[in-house]
Coordinates of C-alpha atoms and ligand atoms in Angstrom, one line a residue:
M1 CA -136.8 62.2 55.0
T2 CA -133.9 61.7 57.5
A3 CA -132.9 65.4 57.4
T4 CA -133.5 65.9 61.1
L5 CA -131.8 62.7 62.1
R6 CA -128.1 62.5 62.7
T7 CA -126.4 60.4 60.0
D8 CA -122.8 59.6 59.7
P9 CA -121.7 57.5 56.6
P10 CA -119.9 54.6 58.3
F11 CA -122.6 54.3 61.0
G12 CA -125.8 55.1 59.1
I13 CA -128.6 56.7 61.1
D14 CA -127.0 57.2 64.5
A15 CA -129.8 59.3 66.0
L16 CA -128.3 59.8 69.4
G17 CA -124.7 60.1 68.2
F18 CA -123.2 57.1 69.8
A19 CA -120.2 56.8 67.4
E20 CA -119.2 60.4 67.9
S21 CA -119.4 60.2 71.6
R22 CA -117.5 56.9 71.9
L23 CA -114.8 57.0 69.2
S24 CA -111.9 59.4 68.7
P25 CA -111.7 61.3 65.4
A26 CA -108.9 59.0 64.2
A27 CA -110.9 55.9 64.9
R28 CA -113.9 57.4 63.1
A29 CA -111.6 58.3 60.2
A30 CA -110.4 54.7 60.0
L31 CA -113.9 53.4 59.9
H32 CA -114.7 56.0 57.2
R33 CA -111.9 54.4 55.1
L34 CA -113.4 51.0 55.8
D35 CA -116.9 52.1 54.7
D36 CA -115.5 53.6 51.5
V37 CA -113.8 50.3 50.6
L38 CA -117.0 48.4 51.4
A39 CA -119.1 50.6 49.2
R40 CA -116.7 50.6 46.3
E41 CA -115.1 47.1 46.3
V42 CA -117.3 44.8 48.4
R43 CA -120.9 45.9 47.9
P44 CA -120.9 45.2 44.1
L45 CA -119.9 41.6 44.8
L46 CA -122.6 40.7 47.4
A47 CA -125.6 39.5 45.3
E48 CA -123.4 37.2 43.2
A49 CA -121.6 36.0 46.3
W50 CA -124.9 35.1 47.8
E51 CA -126.2 33.3 44.7
T52 CA -123.0 31.3 44.3
A53 CA -122.4 30.8 48.0
T54 CA -118.8 31.9 47.7
L55 CA -117.0 34.7 49.5
P56 CA -114.8 36.1 46.7
A57 CA -111.1 36.3 47.7
A58 CA -111.3 40.0 46.7
V59 CA -113.5 40.7 49.8
L60 CA -110.8 40.0 52.4
G61 CA -108.2 41.1 49.8
S62 CA -109.6 44.6 49.9
L63 CA -110.0 44.7 53.7
I64 CA -106.7 43.3 54.8
P65 CA -104.6 46.2 53.5
L66 CA -106.6 48.6 55.7
D67 CA -105.0 46.9 58.7
L68 CA -108.1 47.4 60.7
M69 CA -106.9 45.6 63.9
R70 CA -104.2 48.3 64.3
P71 CA -105.2 51.1 61.8
E72 CA -102.8 53.9 61.1
G73 CA -103.2 57.0 63.2
V74 CA -105.3 55.2 65.9
D75 CA -103.8 54.9 69.3
A76 CA -102.9 51.2 70.1
A77 CA -105.1 51.1 73.2
E78 CA -108.2 52.3 71.3
A79 CA -107.4 50.1 68.3
G80 CA -107.4 47.1 70.6
S81 CA -110.5 48.1 72.6
S82 CA -113.9 46.4 72.6
M83 CA -115.4 49.7 71.6
F84 CA -113.3 49.9 68.4
S85 CA -113.6 46.3 67.5
G86 CA -117.4 46.6 68.1
F87 CA -117.8 49.6 65.8
R88 CA -115.6 47.8 63.2
N89 CA -118.0 44.8 63.3
Y90 CA -121.0 47.2 63.2
V91 CA -119.7 48.9 60.0
L92 CA -118.9 45.6 58.4
A93 CA -122.3 44.1 59.3
R94 CA -124.1 47.2 58.1
T95 CA -122.8 46.2 54.6
D96 CA -123.0 42.5 54.9
V97 CA -123.2 39.9 57.8
S98 CA -121.2 37.2 56.0
V99 CA -118.3 39.7 55.5
A100 CA -118.6 40.8 59.2
T101 CA -118.7 37.2 60.4
A102 CA -115.7 36.1 58.2
Y103 CA -113.7 39.1 59.4
N104 CA -114.7 38.5 63.0
A105 CA -113.7 34.8 62.8
Q106 CA -110.1 36.1 62.6
S107 CA -110.2 39.4 64.5
G108 CA -112.6 38.2 67.3
L109 CA -112.8 34.4 67.6
F110 CA -109.3 33.3 66.7
R111 CA -107.4 36.3 67.9
T112 CA -109.1 36.5 71.2
T113 CA -108.6 32.8 71.8
V114 CA -104.8 33.2 71.2
R115 CA -104.6 36.4 73.2
L116 CA -106.5 35.2 76.2
G117 CA -105.4 31.5 76.0
G118 CA -101.8 31.7 75.0
S119 CA -98.7 32.2 77.1
P120 CA -96.9 35.6 76.8
E121 CA -94.4 33.8 74.4
Q122 CA -97.2 32.3 72.3
V123 CA -99.0 35.7 72.1
A124 CA -95.8 37.5 71.2
A125 CA -95.1 35.0 68.5
L126 CA -98.5 35.0 66.9
D127 CA -100.6 38.1 67.7
S128 CA -99.1 40.5 65.2
R129 CA -99.2 37.9 62.4
I130 CA -102.8 37.2 63.2
A131 CA -103.6 40.9 63.1
G132 CA -102.0 41.2 59.7
F133 CA -103.7 38.0 58.4
E134 CA -100.3 36.4 57.8
V135 CA -101.5 33.6 60.0
R136 CA -105.2 32.8 59.6
G137 CA -107.2 30.8 62.0
T138 CA -110.6 29.5 63.2
F139 CA -112.4 28.7 66.4
A140 CA -113.4 25.0 66.6
L141 CA -115.5 24.5 69.6
T142 CA -119.0 23.3 68.5
E143 CA -119.4 19.5 67.7
P144 CA -122.0 17.6 65.7
E145 CA -123.6 16.2 68.9
H146 CA -122.9 19.1 71.2
G147 CA -123.9 22.8 70.6
S148 CA -125.7 24.4 73.5
D149 CA -124.4 21.7 76.0
I150 CA -120.8 22.0 74.8
A151 CA -119.5 22.9 78.3
G152 CA -120.3 19.6 79.8
G153 CA -120.7 17.6 76.6
L154 CA -117.5 18.4 74.7
A155 CA -116.4 14.9 73.4
T156 CA -113.3 15.6 71.3
T157 CA -110.4 14.1 73.2
A158 CA -106.7 14.9 73.6
R159 CA -104.4 12.1 74.8
R160 CA -100.8 12.7 75.9
D161 CA -98.4 10.7 73.8
G162 CA -94.7 11.2 74.6
D163 CA -93.8 14.9 74.1
G164 CA -97.0 15.6 72.2
W165 CA -100.8 14.9 72.0
V166 CA -103.2 12.9 69.9
I167 CA -106.5 14.5 69.1
D168 CA -109.7 12.6 68.1
G169 CA -113.2 13.8 67.5
A170 CA -115.4 16.0 65.3
K171 CA -116.3 19.6 65.0
R172 CA -119.2 21.3 63.3
W173 CA -120.0 24.8 61.8
I174 CA -116.4 25.9 61.9
G175 CA -116.3 29.3 60.0
G176 CA -113.5 29.9 57.5
A177 CA -111.7 26.6 58.2
G178 CA -111.1 26.0 54.5
T179 CA -108.7 29.0 54.3
A180 CA -107.3 28.8 57.8
D181 CA -103.7 27.9 58.6
L182 CA -104.5 26.9 62.1
L183 CA -107.6 25.5 63.8
A184 CA -108.1 26.4 67.5
V185 CA -109.4 23.0 68.5
F186 CA -111.1 22.6 71.9
A187 CA -110.5 19.1 73.3
R188 CA -110.9 17.3 76.6
D189 CA -107.8 15.9 78.1
V190 CA -108.5 12.2 78.8
A191 CA -106.2 12.3 81.8
D192 CA -107.7 15.1 83.9
G193 CA -111.0 15.7 82.1
R194 CA -110.2 19.4 81.5
V195 CA -110.8 21.2 78.3
K196 CA -107.6 22.4 76.5
V197 CA -107.0 24.3 73.2
F198 CA -104.6 23.1 70.5
L199 CA -103.6 25.1 67.4
V200 CA -103.8 22.4 64.8
P201 CA -102.5 23.0 61.3
R202 CA -105.3 22.6 58.9
D203 CA -103.2 20.4 56.7
A204 CA -102.1 18.1 59.5
E205 CA -102.5 14.4 58.9
G206 CA -105.9 13.1 60.1
V207 CA -107.7 16.5 59.7
H208 CA -110.6 16.1 57.3
L209 CA -112.8 19.1 56.2
T210 CA -116.3 19.0 54.6
R211 CA -118.0 22.2 53.7
I212 CA -121.6 22.6 54.9
E213 CA -123.7 23.1 51.8
R214 CA -127.3 24.4 51.1
K215 CA -127.4 27.0 53.8
V216 CA -130.1 29.7 53.6
S217 CA -128.4 32.1 55.9
L218 CA -124.9 33.6 55.6
R219 CA -124.5 31.8 52.2
P220 CA -121.1 33.3 51.2
M221 CA -119.6 32.5 54.6
Q222 CA -118.1 29.0 54.5
N223 CA -118.7 26.7 57.4
F224 CA -117.2 23.3 57.8
D225 CA -117.6 19.9 59.5
I226 CA -114.2 18.7 60.7
V227 CA -113.1 15.2 61.6
L228 CA -109.9 14.8 63.7
D229 CA -108.7 11.3 63.4
G230 CA -105.6 10.6 65.5
V231 CA -104.1 14.0 64.8
R232 CA -100.7 14.5 66.3
V233 CA -99.6 17.9 67.6
D234 CA -96.7 18.9 69.9
E235 CA -97.0 20.5 73.3
E236 CA -96.0 23.9 71.9
S237 CA -99.2 24.0 70.0
R238 CA -101.3 23.8 73.2
L239 CA -102.4 27.2 74.4
Q240 CA -100.8 27.3 77.8
R241 CA -103.4 29.4 79.7
V242 CA -106.4 27.3 79.0
D243 CA -106.9 24.5 81.5
G244 CA -110.6 23.8 82.1
W245 CA -114.0 25.3 81.1
R246 CA -113.5 28.3 83.4
D247 CA -110.8 29.5 81.0
V248 CA -112.9 28.8 77.9
A249 CA -115.8 30.8 79.6
R250 CA -113.3 33.7 80.0
I251 CA -112.7 33.7 76.3
L252 CA -116.4 33.3 75.3
R253 CA -117.3 36.2 77.6
A254 CA -114.8 38.5 75.9
M255 CA -115.9 37.6 72.4
R256 CA -119.7 37.5 72.8
S257 CA -119.9 41.3 72.7
D258 CA -118.5 41.2 69.1
V259 CA -121.6 39.3 68.1
A260 CA -124.0 41.7 69.8
W261 CA -122.3 44.4 67.7
I262 CA -122.9 42.4 64.5
A263 CA -126.6 42.1 65.5
T264 CA -126.7 45.8 65.9
G265 CA -124.8 46.7 62.6
L266 CA -127.1 44.5 60.5
Q267 CA -130.1 46.5 61.8
A268 CA -128.4 49.7 60.6
G269 CA -128.0 48.0 57.2
A270 CA -131.6 46.9 57.1
L271 CA -132.9 50.3 58.1
D272 CA -130.8 52.0 55.4
A273 CA -132.3 49.5 52.8
A274 CA -135.8 50.2 54.0
V275 CA -135.5 54.0 54.0
R276 CA -133.9 54.0 50.6
Y277 CA -136.7 51.9 49.2
V278 CA -139.7 53.7 50.6
T279 CA -138.3 57.0 49.5
E280 CA -138.1 55.9 45.9
R281 CA -141.1 53.6 45.5
E282 CA -144.5 55.2 44.9
Q283 CA -148.0 53.7 45.5
F284 CA -151.3 55.5 45.4
G285 CA -149.4 58.4 43.8
R286 CA -147.0 59.1 46.6
P287 CA -143.8 57.6 48.1
L288 CA -144.4 54.7 50.4
G289 CA -142.5 56.6 53.1
G290 CA -145.4 59.1 53.2
F291 CA -147.8 56.6 54.6
Q292 CA -148.4 56.6 58.4
L293 CA -148.3 52.8 58.7
V294 CA -144.9 52.7 56.9
Q295 CA -143.5 55.4 59.1
E296 CA -144.5 53.5 62.2
K297 CA -142.4 50.5 61.0
L298 CA -139.4 52.7 60.2
A299 CA -139.7 54.4 63.6
R300 CA -139.8 51.0 65.3
M301 CA -136.7 49.9 63.4
L302 CA -134.8 53.0 64.4
G303 CA -136.0 52.4 68.0
N304 CA -134.6 48.9 67.9
L305 CA -131.3 50.0 66.4
T306 CA -130.9 52.8 68.9
S307 CA -131.7 50.6 71.8
S308 CA -129.2 48.1 70.5
L309 CA -126.5 50.7 70.1
G310 CA -127.1 51.9 73.7
I311 CA -126.6 48.3 75.0
V312 CA -123.5 47.5 73.0
T313 CA -121.7 50.8 73.5
Q314 CA -122.2 50.6 77.3
L315 CA -121.2 46.9 77.4
S316 CA -118.0 47.7 75.5
A317 CA -117.3 50.7 77.8
I318 CA -117.5 48.5 80.9
Q319 CA -115.5 45.7 79.3
D320 CA -112.8 48.2 78.3
G321 CA -112.8 49.2 82.0
G322 CA -112.0 45.5 82.9
D323 CA -115.5 44.4 84.0
F324 CA -116.4 41.2 82.1
R325 CA -119.4 39.3 83.2
D326 CA -121.2 36.4 81.5
E327 CA -124.6 37.8 82.2
N328 CA -123.8 41.2 80.7
S329 CA -122.5 39.9 77.4
A330 CA -125.3 37.3 77.3
L331 CA -127.9 40.0 77.9
A332 CA -126.4 42.1 75.1
K333 CA -126.3 39.2 72.7
M334 CA -129.8 38.0 73.6
Q335 CA -131.5 41.4 73.3
T336 CA -129.7 42.7 70.2
A337 CA -130.3 39.5 68.3
R338 CA -134.0 39.5 69.3
L339 CA -134.4 43.1 68.2
A340 CA -132.5 42.3 65.0
R341 CA -135.0 39.7 64.0
E342 CA -137.9 42.2 64.2
T343 CA -135.9 44.9 62.5
V344 CA -135.0 42.8 59.4
A345 CA -138.6 41.5 59.2
L346 CA -139.9 45.1 59.1
A347 CA -137.3 46.0 56.4
R348 CA -138.4 43.1 54.3
E349 CA -142.1 44.0 54.9
V350 CA -141.9 47.6 53.8
Q351 CA -140.2 46.5 50.5
G352 CA -143.2 44.3 49.6
G353 CA -142.5 41.6 47.0
N354 CA -139.3 43.3 46.1
G355 CA -138.1 42.7 49.6
I356 CA -137.4 39.1 48.7
V357 CA -135.0 40.1 45.9
L358 CA -131.3 40.3 46.7
D359 CA -130.9 43.6 44.8
N360 CA -132.9 45.5 47.5
D361 CA -130.6 44.3 50.4
A362 CA -133.3 43.6 53.0
A363 CA -133.5 39.9 51.9
R364 CA -129.9 39.3 52.8
F365 CA -130.2 40.9 56.2
F366 CA -133.5 39.0 56.8
A367 CA -131.9 35.6 56.1
D368 CA -128.6 36.4 57.9
A369 CA -130.3 37.6 61.1
E370 CA -131.3 33.9 61.7
A371 CA -127.7 32.7 61.9
V372 CA -126.8 35.5 64.2
Y373 CA -129.8 34.7 66.4
S374 CA -128.4 31.2 66.9
Y375 CA -124.6 31.4 66.8
E376 CA -122.3 32.1 69.8
G377 CA -125.2 31.4 72.3
T378 CA -128.8 30.8 71.2
H379 CA -131.6 32.9 72.6
E380 CA -132.4 30.2 75.2
M381 CA -128.8 29.8 76.3
T382 CA -128.2 33.5 76.7
A383 CA -131.5 33.9 78.5
L384 CA -130.6 31.1 80.9
I385 CA -127.3 32.8 81.7
V386 CA -129.2 36.0 82.5
G387 CA -131.9 34.1 84.4
R388 CA -129.2 32.4 86.5
A389 CA -127.8 35.8 87.4
L390 CA -131.3 37.1 88.3
T391 CA -132.3 34.2 90.5
G392 CA -129.2 32.6 91.6
T393 CA -130.5 29.3 90.2
S394 CA -129.0 27.5 87.2
A395 CA -131.9 26.2 85.0
F396 CA -129.8 24.7 82.2
A397 CA -130.8 21.1 82.8
Ligands
FAD1 C1 -123.5 30.2 60.7 C2 -122.9 29.6 61.9 C3 -121.6 29.8 62.2 C4 -121.0 29.2 63.3 N1 -119.7 29.4 63.5 C5 -119.1 28.6 64.5 C6 -117.7 28.6 64.6 O1 -116.9 29.3 63.8 N2 -117.1 27.9 65.6 C7 -117.9 27.2 66.5 O2 -117.3 26.5 67.4 N3 -119.2 27.1 66.4 C8 -119.8 27.9 65.4 N4 -121.2 27.8 65.3 C9 -122.0 27.0 66.2 C10 -123.0 27.8 67.0 O3 -122.3 28.4 68.1 C11 -124.1 26.8 67.5 O4 -124.9 26.5 66.4 C12 -124.9 27.2 68.7 O5 -124.1 27.3 69.8 C13 -126.1 26.4 68.9 O6 -125.8 25.0 68.9 P1 -126.7 24.0 68.0 O7 -126.8 24.6 66.6 O8 -126.0 22.7 68.1 O9 -128.1 24.0 68.6 P2 -128.7 23.0 69.8 O10 -127.8 23.1 70.9 O11 -129.0 21.7 69.2 O12 -130.1 23.7 70.1 C14 -131.2 23.7 69.3 C15 -132.3 24.5 70.0 O13 -132.6 24.0 71.3 C16 -132.5 25.0 72.3 N5 -132.0 24.3 73.5 C17 -130.9 23.6 73.7 N6 -130.8 23.2 75.0 C18 -131.8 23.9 75.7 C19 -132.3 23.9 77.1 N7 -131.6 23.4 78.1 N8 -133.4 24.7 77.3 C20 -134.1 25.3 76.4 N9 -133.7 25.3 75.0 C21 -132.6 24.6 74.7 C22 -131.5 25.9 71.7 O14 -131.5 27.2 72.3 C23 -131.9 26.0 70.2 O15 -133.0 26.8 70.1 C24 -121.8 28.5 64.2 C25 -123.2 28.3 63.9 C26 -123.7 28.9 62.8 C27 -125.2 28.6 62.5

């Protein structure tokens, strides 16, 4: 059925050949190795991981040795590029969105915060250990009472006390906090009102974690409520290049493209699942894929995927050229996540009743697209960023 379309194992159906035109052969080879490990060691664990809402240690255990933040044979500049990290997220999300999100919590959220927020000395001390997962971290920005309005609303406080700081407040939804060594906590300095970032050891006195239970999206990925009750940290744990929301926005702008890539990769996974199913399942004496109405849905899915790939590859290309703009990454996140919602619904639909069973894969993508739609900037917030750029008027409140 896909004989005339370009397919490439790590990338699925890449009709217009984005991966080949944007990645070096060495980078593609590294992602082939990743896809191989995902197929052999991760995919068999996924249904059970979903049912038990646990991400088996074997998942990251099989990915860490691949050293995907600086893979062997790949030039360091390319390995550190938005394009490579984007395609890495794409390949991960094409297999599973929880796995991609868990990996990105380290490679995207935490590493980017340290790289862009830390002093040269802090980056030198930590970056390579973060890349190798010797130091694990999380990104703790969202709060129970402040999600979309976090910029103005951030209520966690940091108070100078002698040589150090005392942090009080609460965080919500923090991915991977249970296994992190360090929590990158965003807190407002009571003295100057500016937001600062502190690398707080997870086991520091006064840090209390509670896992968020009963999720219906990204079930294996573990998210936490965190209470910070008089937590003492020293000045060295403060990231020295974050002093105000402008610096936080600089970090968010760089990391939002990673999520647009996840929203694109999950569409590739959903399309694979749909094509596989309609090729095998027969009704009215012929494969489902032979019906016009089914083919229209598949074509629409491929259209969504290809549009998304066009957006994220061009976004990464301009970011790798040094051009970071809120409205560009917001546009990419908004549009890819919106298309993803339609793509996964169509994948679920062409599988009929079996589309709600985990074994046929579409169900996982269907549920997971909902979290991606909301995290790192909801549809409305990203649309308002784009709207502000279009009109020159901020309409947030
Ligand atoms: C699975 C998952 C993982 C996450 N991981 C992390 C993490 O690791 N670290 C972290 O810091 N955060 C994390 N988050 C938090 C995430 O970024 C927030 O959920 C997101 O920013 C939205 O905030 P909220 O959920 O509080 O929604 P709210 O802000 O309460 O919004 C609810 C709805 O109201 C809409 N809305 C709000 N204000 C307006 C307005 N002015 N105009 C129009 N509509 C509006 C929103 O768009 C949304 O549709 C995660 C979230 C999820 C679901």
